[in-house]
Tab-separated table of C-alpha atoms in Angstrom:
chain	number	residue	atom	x	y	z
A	1	MET	CA	33.507	-97.497	37.445
A	2	ILE	CA	30.638	-95.739	39.169
A	3	PRO	CA	29.029	-93.208	36.839
A	4	SER	CA	28.858	-89.682	38.180
A	5	PRO	CA	25.435	-88.413	39.166
A	6	PRO	CA	23.624	-86.137	36.733
A	7	LEU	CA	25.223	-82.706	36.936
A	8	SER	CA	21.878	-81.133	37.775
A	9	ARG	CA	21.861	-83.066	41.033
A	10	ARG	CA	25.484	-82.400	41.892
A	11	ALA	CA	25.766	-80.469	45.132
A	12	ARG	CA	27.811	-77.284	45.341
A	13	PRO	CA	27.747	-76.889	49.127
A	14	GLU	CA	30.238	-74.020	49.148
A	15	ALA	CA	28.535	-72.004	46.407
A	16	GLY	CA	25.503	-69.767	46.227
A	17	LEU	CA	22.833	-69.440	43.551
A	18	LEU	CA	21.320	-66.118	42.576
A	19	LEU	CA	18.194	-66.078	40.416
A	20	LEU	CA	17.392	-62.842	38.634
A	21	GLY	CA	13.871	-61.911	37.626
A	22	HIS	CA	12.247	-58.915	36.021
A	23	GLY	CA	9.483	-58.354	38.590
A	24	SER	CA	6.737	-55.796	38.273
A	25	THR	CA	5.117	-52.957	40.189
A	26	GLU	CA	1.760	-53.770	38.574
A	27	ASN	CA	1.534	-57.505	37.953
A	28	PRO	CA	1.164	-59.478	41.211
A	29	ASP	CA	2.342	-62.709	39.564
A	30	SER	CA	5.498	-61.511	37.882
A	31	SER	CA	8.097	-62.626	40.410
A	32	GLU	CA	6.373	-65.737	41.771
A	33	PRO	CA	7.819	-68.258	39.243
A	34	THR	CA	11.326	-67.122	40.185
A	35	TRP	CA	10.584	-67.379	43.917
A	36	VAL	CA	9.015	-70.823	43.437
A	37	CYS	CA	12.126	-72.093	41.642
A	38	ALA	CA	14.326	-70.646	44.397
A	39	ASP	CA	12.227	-72.405	47.073
A	40	ALA	CA	12.427	-75.716	45.178
A	41	ILE	CA	16.195	-75.523	44.623
A	42	ARG	CA	16.796	-74.451	48.227
A	43	GLN	CA	14.926	-77.524	49.436
A	44	LEU	CA	17.214	-79.744	47.370
A	45	GLY	CA	20.126	-78.526	49.468
A	46	LEU	CA	22.460	-78.333	46.495
A	47	PHE	CA	23.763	-74.838	47.291
A	48	ALA	CA	24.878	-73.117	50.474
A	49	GLU	CA	22.511	-70.242	49.740
A	50	VAL	CA	19.803	-69.463	47.201
A	51	HIS	CA	18.536	-65.905	46.738
A	52	CYS	CA	16.516	-63.887	44.210
A	53	THR	CA	16.786	-60.268	43.144
A	54	PHE	CA	14.711	-58.267	40.665
A	55	TRP	CA	14.684	-55.249	38.378
A	56	LYS	CA	11.256	-54.034	39.489
A	57	GLU	CA	10.759	-55.656	42.876
A	58	GLU	CA	12.595	-56.068	46.141
A	59	PRO	CA	15.250	-57.129	46.762
A	60	ILE	CA	16.615	-55.202	43.800
A	61	PHE	CA	19.510	-56.339	41.588
A	62	ARG	CA	21.795	-53.886	43.369
A	63	GLN	CA	21.267	-55.692	46.701
A	64	SER	CA	22.445	-59.016	45.271
A	65	TRP	CA	25.881	-59.321	46.822
A	66	SER	CA	24.853	-58.170	50.287
A	67	LEU	CA	22.559	-61.208	50.552
A	68	PHE	CA	25.361	-63.772	50.254
A	69	ASP	CA	27.897	-64.998	52.774
A	70	CYS	CA	29.545	-67.494	50.423
A	71	ASP	CA	32.412	-66.538	48.133
A	72	GLU	CA	31.345	-68.274	44.924
A	73	ILE	CA	28.022	-67.468	43.293
A	74	PHE	CA	26.283	-68.728	40.155
A	75	VAL	CA	23.955	-66.144	38.655
A	76	VAL	CA	21.083	-67.373	36.450
A	77	PRO	CA	18.831	-64.833	34.722
A	78	ASN	CA	15.293	-66.182	34.817
A	79	PHE	CA	14.694	-64.489	31.481
A	80	ILE	CA	13.557	-66.014	28.219
A	81	SER	CA	15.996	-64.484	25.784
A	82	GLU	CA	19.437	-62.987	25.440
A	83	GLY	CA	18.938	-59.306	24.931
A	84	TYR	CA	18.828	-55.893	26.511
A	85	PHE	CA	18.353	-57.142	30.067
A	86	THR	CA	20.827	-59.996	30.052
A	87	ARG	CA	23.503	-58.095	28.116
A	88	GLN	CA	23.144	-54.543	29.396
A	89	VAL	CA	20.946	-54.020	32.441
A	90	ILE	CA	22.032	-57.006	34.533
A	91	PRO	CA	25.798	-56.676	33.939
A	92	ARG	CA	25.554	-52.945	34.654
A	93	GLU	CA	23.504	-53.272	37.849
A	94	LEU	CA	25.509	-56.216	39.194
A	95	GLY	CA	28.921	-54.893	38.164
A	96	LEU	CA	29.674	-57.900	35.941
A	97	SER	CA	32.538	-57.861	33.466
A	98	GLU	CA	32.407	-59.036	29.859
A	99	PHE	CA	33.803	-62.381	31.025
A	100	ARG	CA	31.796	-65.281	32.368
A	101	THR	CA	33.444	-64.932	35.786
A	102	THR	CA	33.885	-61.637	37.635
A	103	LEU	CA	35.483	-60.983	41.010
A	104	ILE	CA	33.092	-58.732	42.954
A	105	GLN	CA	33.626	-57.739	46.578
A	106	GLY	CA	35.896	-60.749	46.992
A	107	LYS	CA	33.312	-63.136	45.527
A	108	ARG	CA	33.762	-65.198	42.368
A	109	VAL	CA	30.608	-64.590	40.371
A	110	HIS	CA	29.759	-66.836	37.401
A	111	TYR	CA	27.199	-65.412	34.980
A	112	CYS	CA	25.093	-68.148	33.350
A	113	ASP	CA	22.974	-67.883	30.214
A	114	PRO	CA	19.252	-67.122	30.588
A	115	VAL	CA	16.910	-70.079	31.126
A	116	GLY	CA	15.081	-69.629	27.824
A	117	SER	CA	18.161	-70.392	25.785
A	118	HIS	CA	18.873	-73.837	27.242
A	119	ALA	CA	18.140	-76.948	25.195
A	120	SER	CA	16.298	-78.539	28.136
A	121	MET	CA	13.605	-75.864	27.785
A	122	THR	CA	12.417	-77.868	24.761
A	123	LYS	CA	11.360	-80.728	27.043
A	124	LEU	CA	9.302	-78.290	29.101
A	125	LEU	CA	7.594	-76.847	26.035
A	126	LEU	CA	6.735	-80.305	24.719
A	127	GLN	CA	5.355	-81.375	28.085
A	128	ARG	CA	3.323	-78.179	28.365
A	129	ALA	CA	1.871	-78.659	24.874
A	130	ALA	CA	0.912	-82.265	25.682
A	131	ASP	CA	-0.614	-81.338	29.047
A	132	THR	CA	-2.617	-78.473	27.534
A	133	ALA	CA	-4.251	-80.674	24.890
A	134	PRO	CA	-4.393	-84.140	26.490
A	135	GLY	CA	-5.453	-86.960	24.187
A	136	ILE	CA	-5.262	-84.836	21.059
A	137	PRO	CA	-3.124	-86.507	18.351
A	138	PRO	CA	0.024	-84.466	17.623
A	139	SER	CA	-0.370	-85.320	13.948
A	140	GLU	CA	-3.522	-83.157	13.907
A	141	THR	CA	-2.088	-80.396	16.058
A	142	ALA	CA	-0.137	-77.212	15.433
A	143	VAL	CA	2.031	-75.833	18.234
A	144	LEU	CA	2.475	-72.081	18.352
A	145	ILE	CA	5.228	-70.721	20.581
A	146	VAL	CA	4.452	-67.088	21.309
A	147	GLY	CA	6.897	-64.426	22.395
A	148	HIS	CA	6.893	-60.692	22.801
A	149	GLY	CA	9.083	-59.780	19.856
A	150	THR	CA	10.556	-56.350	19.334
A	151	LYS	CA	12.142	-54.580	16.395
A	152	LEU	CA	14.585	-52.994	18.853
A	153	ASP	CA	16.536	-56.195	19.505
A	154	ALA	CA	17.257	-58.808	16.857
A	155	ASN	CA	18.154	-61.330	19.569
A	156	SER	CA	14.737	-61.146	21.163
A	157	ALA	CA	13.278	-63.782	18.838
A	158	LYS	CA	16.346	-66.003	18.717
A	159	ALA	CA	15.448	-68.165	21.719
A	160	ILE	CA	11.975	-68.866	20.306
A	161	GLN	CA	13.312	-69.654	16.841
A	162	GLU	CA	15.770	-72.121	18.333
A	163	GLN	CA	13.047	-73.814	20.383
A	164	VAL	CA	10.758	-74.081	17.366
A	165	VAL	CA	13.486	-75.896	15.439
A	166	ARG	CA	14.191	-78.204	18.378
A	167	ILE	CA	10.493	-79.100	18.789
A	168	ARG	CA	10.185	-79.820	15.054
A	169	GLU	CA	13.210	-82.104	15.264
A	170	SER	CA	12.191	-83.695	18.566
A	171	GLY	CA	10.196	-86.527	17.033
A	172	ALA	CA	7.080	-85.499	18.977
A	173	GLY	CA	5.162	-85.704	15.727
A	174	TYR	CA	3.337	-82.382	15.733
A	175	ALA	CA	1.811	-81.503	12.371
A	176	GLU	CA	3.230	-77.983	12.564
A	177	VAL	CA	5.390	-75.938	14.901
A	178	HIS	CA	5.543	-72.175	14.471
A	179	GLU	CA	6.760	-69.021	16.166
A	180	ALA	CA	4.519	-65.978	16.627
A	181	TYR	CA	4.921	-62.621	18.337
A	182	MET	CA	2.905	-59.822	19.821
A	183	GLU	CA	4.825	-56.967	18.240
A	184	GLU	CA	6.505	-58.326	15.142
A	185	ALA	CA	5.642	-60.684	12.300
A	186	PRO	CA	4.493	-63.392	12.258
A	187	PHE	CA	1.810	-61.851	14.470
A	188	VAL	CA	-0.028	-64.010	16.992
A	189	ALA	CA	-3.270	-62.281	15.997
A	190	GLU	CA	-2.953	-64.135	12.659
A	191	TRP	CA	-2.653	-67.560	14.290
A	192	ASP	CA	-5.337	-69.045	12.047
A	193	GLN	CA	-3.348	-68.005	8.966
A	194	ILE	CA	-0.019	-69.202	10.344
A	195	THR	CA	-1.406	-72.688	11.097
A	196	THR	CA	-3.563	-75.147	9.157
A	197	ALA	CA	-4.082	-78.068	11.593
A	198	PRO	CA	-7.528	-78.509	13.200
A	199	HIS	CA	-6.096	-78.252	16.730
A	200	VAL	CA	-3.837	-75.386	17.740
A	201	VAL	CA	-1.906	-75.306	21.033
A	202	VAL	CA	-0.591	-71.875	21.995
A	203	VAL	CA	2.221	-71.758	24.543
A	204	PRO	CA	3.319	-68.300	25.741
A	205	PHE	CA	7.123	-68.286	25.976
A	206	PHE	CA	7.174	-65.981	28.998
A	207	ILE	CA	8.422	-66.431	32.550
A	208	ALA	CA	5.256	-65.278	34.298
A	209	ASP	CA	1.556	-65.140	33.754
A	210	GLY	CA	0.683	-61.503	33.593
A	211	LEU	CA	-0.039	-58.629	31.340
A	212	HIS	CA	1.139	-60.432	28.199
A	213	SER	CA	0.309	-64.112	28.667
A	214	PHE	CA	-3.022	-63.768	30.453
A	215	GLN	CA	-4.224	-60.445	29.189
A	216	ASP	CA	-2.726	-59.217	25.906
A	217	ILE	CA	-2.306	-62.502	24.032
A	218	PRO	CA	-5.843	-63.820	24.747
A	219	VAL	CA	-7.198	-60.622	23.212
A	220	LEU	CA	-4.926	-61.001	20.171
A	221	LEU	CA	-5.999	-64.628	19.794
A	222	GLY	CA	-9.663	-63.626	19.931
A	223	LEU	CA	-10.288	-65.486	23.208
A	224	ALA	CA	-11.304	-62.268	24.935
A	225	GLU	CA	-12.680	-58.997	23.677
A	226	GLU	CA	-11.132	-56.806	26.302
A	227	LEU	CA	-8.358	-57.066	28.828
A	228	PRO	CA	-9.287	-59.336	31.744
A	229	PRO	CA	-7.836	-58.736	35.218
A	230	ALA	CA	-4.396	-60.037	36.227
A	231	ALA	CA	-3.752	-63.757	36.285
A	232	SER	CA	-4.105	-64.435	39.997
A	233	LYS	CA	-7.689	-63.152	39.881
A	234	ASN	CA	-8.499	-64.803	36.596
A	235	GLU	CA	-10.018	-68.195	35.799
A	236	VAL	CA	-11.379	-67.406	32.338
A	237	PHE	CA	-8.650	-69.126	30.341
A	238	ARG	CA	-8.406	-72.361	32.240
A	239	GLN	CA	-11.053	-74.032	30.065
A	240	ASN	CA	-9.698	-75.651	26.906
A	241	PRO	CA	-10.383	-75.959	24.039
A	242	ALA	CA	-12.035	-72.828	22.686
A	243	PRO	CA	-13.821	-73.322	19.352
A	244	LEU	CA	-12.583	-70.350	17.367
A	245	ARG	CA	-12.229	-69.501	13.668
A	246	GLY	CA	-13.153	-73.076	12.727
A	247	ARG	CA	-10.448	-74.642	14.931
A	248	SER	CA	-9.979	-75.973	18.444
A	249	LEU	CA	-7.714	-73.534	20.238
A	250	TYR	CA	-5.843	-74.645	23.365
A	251	TYR	CA	-4.171	-71.951	25.396
A	252	SER	CA	-1.592	-72.711	28.090
A	253	ARG	CA	-0.170	-70.717	30.966
A	254	ALA	CA	3.247	-69.104	30.543
A	255	ILE	CA	6.025	-71.671	30.262
A	256	GLY	CA	7.881	-70.125	33.204
A	257	THR	CA	5.116	-71.187	35.586
A	258	ASP	CA	6.076	-74.851	35.096
A	259	PRO	CA	7.623	-76.185	38.327
A	260	SER	CA	10.204	-78.010	36.184
A	261	LEU	CA	11.757	-74.656	35.340
A	262	ALA	CA	13.958	-75.253	38.399
A	263	GLU	CA	15.562	-78.115	36.461
A	264	VAL	CA	16.365	-75.799	33.563
A	265	ILE	CA	17.979	-73.352	35.995
A	266	LEU	CA	20.179	-76.140	37.345
A	267	ASP	CA	20.987	-77.173	33.780
A	268	GLN	CA	22.176	-73.623	33.074
A	269	VAL	CA	24.460	-73.751	36.126
A	270	ASP	CA	25.909	-77.025	34.817
A	271	ALA	CA	26.375	-75.537	31.354
A	272	CYS	CA	28.133	-72.525	32.847
A	273	GLU	CA	30.470	-74.707	34.893
A	274	GLU	CA	31.194	-76.845	31.840
A	275	ALA	CA	32.038	-73.740	29.817
A	276	LEU	CA	34.384	-72.605	32.593
A	277	HIS	CA	36.126	-75.987	32.600
A	278	HIS	CA	36.539	-75.857	28.841
A	279	ALA	CA	37.930	-72.338	29.062
A	280	CYS	CA	40.401	-73.453	31.743
A	281	ALA	CA	41.434	-76.499	29.704
A	282	ALA	CA	41.942	-74.350	26.622
A	283	ALA	CA	44.091	-71.933	28.594
A	284	VAL	CA	46.436	-74.664	29.884
B	1	MET	CA	36.682	-63.368	58.904
B	2	ASP	CA	33.232	-61.784	59.123
B	3	THR	CA	30.527	-63.607	60.992
B	4	ASN	CA	27.771	-64.587	58.605
B	5	LEU	CA	24.364	-62.950	58.456
B	6	ASN	CA	22.618	-65.710	60.405
B	7	GLU	CA	25.133	-65.416	63.234
B	8	GLN	CA	24.746	-61.649	63.244
B	9	LEU	CA	20.972	-61.984	63.356
B	10	ALA	CA	21.252	-64.465	66.250
B	11	ALA	CA	23.512	-62.047	68.136
B	12	TRP	CA	21.043	-59.200	67.539
B	13	ILE	CA	18.190	-61.330	68.901
B	14	ALA	CA	20.299	-62.362	71.898
B	15	THR	CA	20.833	-58.720	72.822
B	16	GLY	CA	17.117	-57.955	72.799
B	17	GLY	CA	16.392	-57.287	69.142
B	18	ASN	CA	12.713	-57.936	68.514
B	19	ARG	CA	11.269	-55.538	65.959
B	20	LEU	CA	11.627	-54.662	62.259
B	21	GLY	CA	9.161	-52.217	60.808
B	22	GLN	CA	5.719	-53.676	61.468
B	23	ILE	CA	7.043	-57.094	62.518
B	24	GLN	CA	7.382	-58.233	66.117
B	25	ILE	CA	9.660	-61.179	66.957
B	26	GLU	CA	9.088	-63.141	70.146
B	27	GLN	CA	10.497	-66.249	71.726
B	28	SER	CA	7.903	-68.945	71.303
B	29	ASP	CA	6.814	-72.159	73.019
B	30	GLU	CA	5.593	-73.653	69.723
B	31	ALA	CA	8.837	-72.929	67.889
B	32	THR	CA	11.994	-70.994	68.633
B	33	PHE	CA	10.622	-67.740	67.231
B	34	ALA	CA	7.146	-66.379	66.579
B	35	LEU	CA	6.598	-63.454	64.213
B	36	THR	CA	3.457	-61.350	64.212
B	37	HIS	CA	2.294	-57.942	63.084
B	38	VAL	CA	3.017	-55.340	65.781
B	39	ASP	CA	-0.734	-54.685	66.012
B	40	ASP	CA	-1.291	-58.336	66.948
B	41	ILE	CA	1.049	-58.570	69.924
B	42	ASP	CA	-1.861	-58.959	72.347
B	43	GLN	CA	-3.957	-61.191	70.118
B	44	PRO	CA	-4.333	-64.875	71.074
B	45	ARG	CA	-2.061	-66.872	68.778
B	46	ASP	CA	-4.866	-69.215	67.780
B	47	SER	CA	-6.835	-66.277	66.401
B	48	LEU	CA	-4.087	-65.568	63.870
B	49	ILE	CA	-3.652	-67.171	60.455
B	50	LEU	CA	-0.557	-69.356	60.342
B	51	LEU	CA	1.624	-68.586	57.328
B	52	SER	CA	3.374	-71.923	57.138
B	53	ASP	CA	5.821	-71.369	54.290
B	54	LEU	CA	7.510	-68.688	52.199
B	55	ALA	CA	4.877	-68.904	49.461
B	56	ALA	CA	2.140	-68.175	52.022
B	57	MET	CA	4.141	-65.207	53.328
B	58	ARG	CA	4.631	-63.822	49.813
B	59	ALA	CA	0.922	-64.206	49.093
B	60	TRP	CA	0.025	-62.407	52.332
B	61	THR	CA	2.359	-59.465	51.761
B	62	ARG	CA	1.406	-59.049	48.099
B	63	SER	CA	-1.607	-56.823	48.785
B	64	ASN	CA	-2.921	-54.576	51.532
B	65	GLU	CA	-6.274	-54.715	53.320
B	66	ALA	CA	-7.926	-52.818	50.468
B	67	GLY	CA	-6.657	-55.493	48.067
B	68	ASP	CA	-4.188	-53.142	46.389
B	69	LEU	CA	-0.821	-54.479	45.237
B	70	ARG	CA	2.126	-53.511	47.469
B	71	PRO	CA	5.008	-52.779	45.086
B	72	LEU	CA	7.155	-51.951	48.114
B	73	LYS	CA	7.144	-54.519	50.890
B	74	THR	CA	8.280	-51.805	53.309
B	75	SER	CA	5.141	-49.746	52.768
B	76	PRO	CA	3.372	-49.245	56.120
B	77	ASP	CA	0.304	-51.254	55.121
B	78	LEU	CA	1.366	-54.781	56.005
B	79	ARG	CA	-1.897	-56.549	56.842
B	80	PRO	CA	-2.222	-57.800	60.455
B	81	GLY	CA	-3.802	-61.111	61.445
B	82	TRP	CA	-0.973	-63.571	60.732
B	83	LEU	CA	1.548	-65.690	62.566
B	84	VAL	CA	4.865	-67.108	61.359
B	85	LEU	CA	6.705	-69.736	63.386
B	86	ALA	CA	10.412	-70.191	62.767
B	87	GLY	CA	12.190	-73.203	64.212
B	88	ASP	CA	15.702	-71.815	64.075
B	89	ILE	CA	17.732	-68.776	63.108
B	90	VAL	CA	17.935	-69.885	59.456
B	91	ALA	CA	14.149	-70.081	59.208
B	92	LEU	CA	13.844	-66.752	61.021
B	93	ARG	CA	16.125	-65.024	58.546
B	94	GLU	CA	14.299	-66.612	55.594
B	95	ALA	CA	10.994	-65.342	56.970
B	96	LEU	CA	12.307	-61.830	57.624
B	97	GLU	CA	13.920	-61.639	54.177
B	98	CYS	CA	10.611	-62.759	52.687
B	99	LEU	CA	8.499	-60.232	54.606
B	100	TYR	CA	11.036	-57.409	54.207
B	101	PRO	CA	13.249	-58.449	51.255
B	102	GLY	CA	16.908	-57.573	51.614
B	103	MET	CA	16.494	-55.670	54.867
B	104	VAL	CA	18.337	-57.960	57.281
B	105	ALA	CA	21.307	-58.123	54.916
B	106	ALA	CA	21.264	-54.358	54.318
B	107	TYR	CA	21.356	-53.634	58.055
B	108	PHE	CA	24.229	-55.920	58.953
B	109	ARG	CA	26.293	-55.111	55.839
B	110	HIS	CA	25.850	-51.395	56.483
B	111	LEU	CA	26.734	-51.866	60.146
B	112	ALA	CA	29.929	-53.644	59.077
B	113	GLY	CA	30.818	-50.819	56.700
B	114	ARG	CA	30.376	-53.069	53.668
B	115	ALA	CA	27.336	-51.410	52.086
B	116	ALA	CA	27.566	-47.689	51.468
B	117	PRO	CA	24.701	-45.513	50.217
B	118	VAL	CA	24.632	-44.671	46.492
B	119	SER	CA	23.372	-41.216	45.527
B	120	LEU	CA	20.396	-40.531	43.292
B	121	ARG	CA	22.588	-38.787	40.714
B	122	GLU	CA	24.935	-41.786	40.523
B	123	THR	CA	21.973	-44.123	40.122
B	124	LEU	CA	20.376	-42.033	37.380
B	125	GLU	CA	23.657	-41.494	35.525
B	126	ARG	CA	24.093	-45.192	34.871
B	127	GLN	CA	20.553	-45.714	33.501
B	128	THR	CA	20.107	-46.701	29.861
B	129	GLY	CA	17.227	-47.334	27.491
B	130	MET	CA	13.919	-45.743	28.445
B	131	TYR	CA	15.328	-44.568	31.788
B	132	ARG	CA	18.288	-42.685	30.298
B	133	PHE	CA	16.197	-39.508	30.232
B	134	ALA	CA	15.690	-39.683	34.021
B	135	ARG	CA	19.132	-38.169	34.608
B	136	SER	CA	17.919	-34.776	33.403
B	137	ILE	CA	15.607	-34.350	36.424
B	138	SER	CA	16.183	-31.051	38.233
B	139	ASP	CA	17.382	-30.931	41.842
B	140	ALA	CA	14.033	-29.442	42.908
B	141	GLY	CA	12.125	-32.086	40.960
B	142	ALA	CA	14.205	-34.813	42.585
B	143	GLU	CA	13.585	-33.444	46.084
B	144	SER	CA	9.858	-33.292	45.442
B	145	LEU	CA	9.799	-36.830	44.006
B	146	VAL	CA	11.751	-38.317	46.887
B	147	GLU	CA	9.552	-36.562	49.440
B	148	GLN	CA	6.480	-37.982	47.750
B	149	VAL	CA	7.686	-41.566	47.205
B	150	CYS	CA	9.793	-42.119	50.322
B	151	GLN	CA	7.739	-40.397	53.038
B	152	ASN	CA	6.784	-42.609	55.979
B	153	GLN	CA	3.192	-42.868	54.788
B	154	ARG	CA	4.515	-44.640	51.656
B	155	CYS	CA	7.688	-46.409	52.843
B	156	LEU	CA	9.095	-47.172	56.289
B	157	LYS	CA	12.710	-47.338	55.138
B	158	ARG	CA	15.297	-44.825	56.319
B	159	VAL	CA	16.643	-42.931	53.313
B	160	LEU	CA	20.421	-43.005	53.677
B	161	TRP	CA	21.194	-41.978	50.084
B	162	THR	CA	21.143	-38.346	49.013
B	163	LEU	CA	20.897	-36.379	45.786
B	164	THR	CA	24.654	-36.276	45.335
B	165	ALA	CA	27.310	-37.683	47.615
B	166	ALA	CA	27.735	-34.284	49.284
B	167	ASP	CA	24.290	-33.036	50.251
B	168	ALA	CA	21.236	-33.913	52.358
B	169	TRP	CA	17.468	-33.914	51.818
B	170	SER	CA	15.748	-30.908	53.307
B	171	CYS	CA	12.329	-32.547	53.034
B	172	PHE	CA	12.916	-35.225	55.670
B	173	SER	CA	13.346	-35.277	59.429
B	174	LYS	CA	16.706	-36.259	60.834
B	175	GLN	CA	15.203	-39.564	61.943
B	176	LYS	CA	14.104	-40.479	58.382
B	177	THR	CA	17.658	-40.158	57.108
B	178	SER	CA	19.409	-41.798	60.059
B	179	SER	CA	20.087	-45.461	60.801
B	180	GLU	CA	19.549	-44.915	64.536
B	181	THR	CA	16.529	-46.619	66.119
B	182	PRO	CA	15.168	-47.282	69.595
B	183	GLU	CA	16.811	-50.212	71.363
B	184	GLY	CA	15.580	-53.569	70.139
B	185	GLU	CA	14.506	-52.298	66.731
B	186	MET	CA	16.291	-53.020	63.457
B	187	PRO	CA	15.978	-50.056	61.097
B	188	LEU	CA	14.888	-50.762	57.540
B	189	LEU	CA	17.718	-49.190	55.586
B	190	CYS	CA	17.464	-47.887	52.048
B	191	LEU	CA	20.960	-47.615	50.624
B	192	GLU	CA	20.131	-46.601	47.083
B	193	PRO	CA	17.144	-45.430	45.058
B	194	CYS	CA	14.651	-48.141	44.115
B	195	PHE	CA	12.730	-48.783	40.887
B	196	LEU	CA	9.927	-46.446	41.973
B	197	ILE	CA	12.350	-43.537	42.244
B	198	VAL	CA	14.042	-44.294	38.912
B	199	ALA	CA	10.683	-44.604	37.132
B	200	GLY	CA	9.394	-41.489	38.897
B	201	ALA	CA	12.526	-39.534	37.935
B	202	ARG	CA	11.911	-40.391	34.294
B	203	LEU	CA	8.333	-39.132	34.431
B	204	THR	CA	9.324	-35.973	36.335
B	205	ALA	CA	12.161	-35.252	33.914
B	206	LYS	CA	9.791	-35.660	30.970
B	207	ARG	CA	7.247	-33.312	32.523
B	208	GLU	CA	9.978	-30.761	33.242
B	209	HIS	CA	11.216	-31.011	29.664
B	210	GLU	CA	7.705	-30.580	28.259
B	211	ALA	CA	7.099	-27.549	30.504
B	212	THR	CA	10.345	-25.948	29.294
B	213	GLU	CA	9.446	-26.633	25.670
B	214	LYS	CA	6.008	-25.151	26.178
B	215	ALA	CA	7.417	-22.052	27.880
B	216	THR	CA	9.907	-21.388	25.087
B	217	SER	CA	7.547	-22.044	22.169
C-alpha cells in the first residue's frame, strides 16, 4: 500500500486559504511575515487561491470574502494565542459562527486555530533557539520564551505555557526553559532572576518584529537604554551574545519571522480538516 | 455562474481599461502587461526600477518619498520610478492587489451587486473592546473626521459608505462619493470605514466626551 503524502503537502486545488494578520498603522514590519507565508504557500500551488487580510492594514478583514472566487475557504489566524482577536474580533468581522464551519455568501468557511497553538510551533522555537546561539551547549543554556501577557485575558499566556512544556519535554537538553512576559509576572525584565544558566537565549513569541520584539523587550532586557527605531531600520540587535548581568544573553528575532511558519499554517489547515472529519464521523 | 475576478479583469483590460489610481497599465513587449506610476508614462523603461516580485512591490509601497510609512496604500503619495512586468492576467491581478490591496475585487464585486456599502454607524455599533466608545461620536464629529481622513489629499478612494444608510456626506463632492470614472479608469472603491476611521472615531468621541464633562463641571 502506498502511504499517503504528508497532509501538509496535500493539495486542495478547489479550496482557498485566507491568512489573517493584525497589521499596524505604525510598524512597517507588522504584516510582512503574513505576506511572506502567503507568497510561499501560493508558490506551492496547494490551494486555488491564497489571500491575506488584516485588522489594521489593507485589505481589511471585512474585505475577505470579496477576494475569493472559490467556494471553500480555510481561514488561519496568523496570531500567537487564542484570545480576544481570535474569539471575538475575527468572528465578528468575518461573520463566523460559533462552529468550525460557517456558510458565508455561499462559501463554506473553515476557521482554523491560530498558528501559535499548534504543536509544530515547538520545532520552530527549538530551531530558532539553536540558530540564535550556535555551538552553545544546551546543557548550559536557558531558553526564555517571551510573550506580551495581559491580565485582561487568561488565555493570552496559554500558548506560551504549552510551548514551554513541550520544549522541556522535547529532549533538546536545555538546562532550563521558562516563560516570561512584558506585562505580567514572570516579568522579562527579571530574566536574570528567572534563569540561572550561564547562557540565556530569549525568543520573542510574536508574529512580527516591531514595537514589542525589537523595541520594548530589548529595553526590558537591558540591551538598550531607550527605544530604538522600528525593526526594518535597525541592526543593533543582530550581534549576539551580549555580556549582561554576568551572563551571555542571546536575543532572537520574533518567531513569526521564521520562513518555516508557512509549514505551521499548513499544519493548522490539516488539523482543522482532521477535526472536521472527526466531527462528521461522530455525527454518523 | 459568475465569471471569476481574473476573467473580469481581463475583460476590463480588453475594453480599454488601463488606469487605477496612480497606476498605469500598458501592453508590453517584454511581458503581457507593464505597470508604471502615471507620472512615469513617458519615462524610458530602462530608467525605472524593476519590482520583480510581490515582496519588492510591498517594500516600495510601504513608504512615501519622504520616507514616511503609508498606512493606506491608496494615499496619493505612491512613489514614482518603478516598473512591474506581469506575464499574464493572474500576475497582473496579483500585482494590482499588492499595490492597491482589495481594490480590484471591491470594484468587480460592487459592479456585480455583491458588495454593498456599510455605513459608519453600523461599523461603529459592532465595535468592542477599546473601540466600543467610538459609537458615541456625534454626527458633526463624524462628518469632520471623515472629511479629514478621506479627502483626496489623504486617500484616493471613492467613499461609497455614509453616516447611516439613509444620508449623504455634505463635505464631499459628488465625484468623491460616486463610483463613476472616466473611461478606461477603475475607481478605487471604499465600501466601508477602515481602521483609520474607527480609531479616529474613538479619539473624537473621547474628546467630545471630555469637552462635555468639562462644560458641565
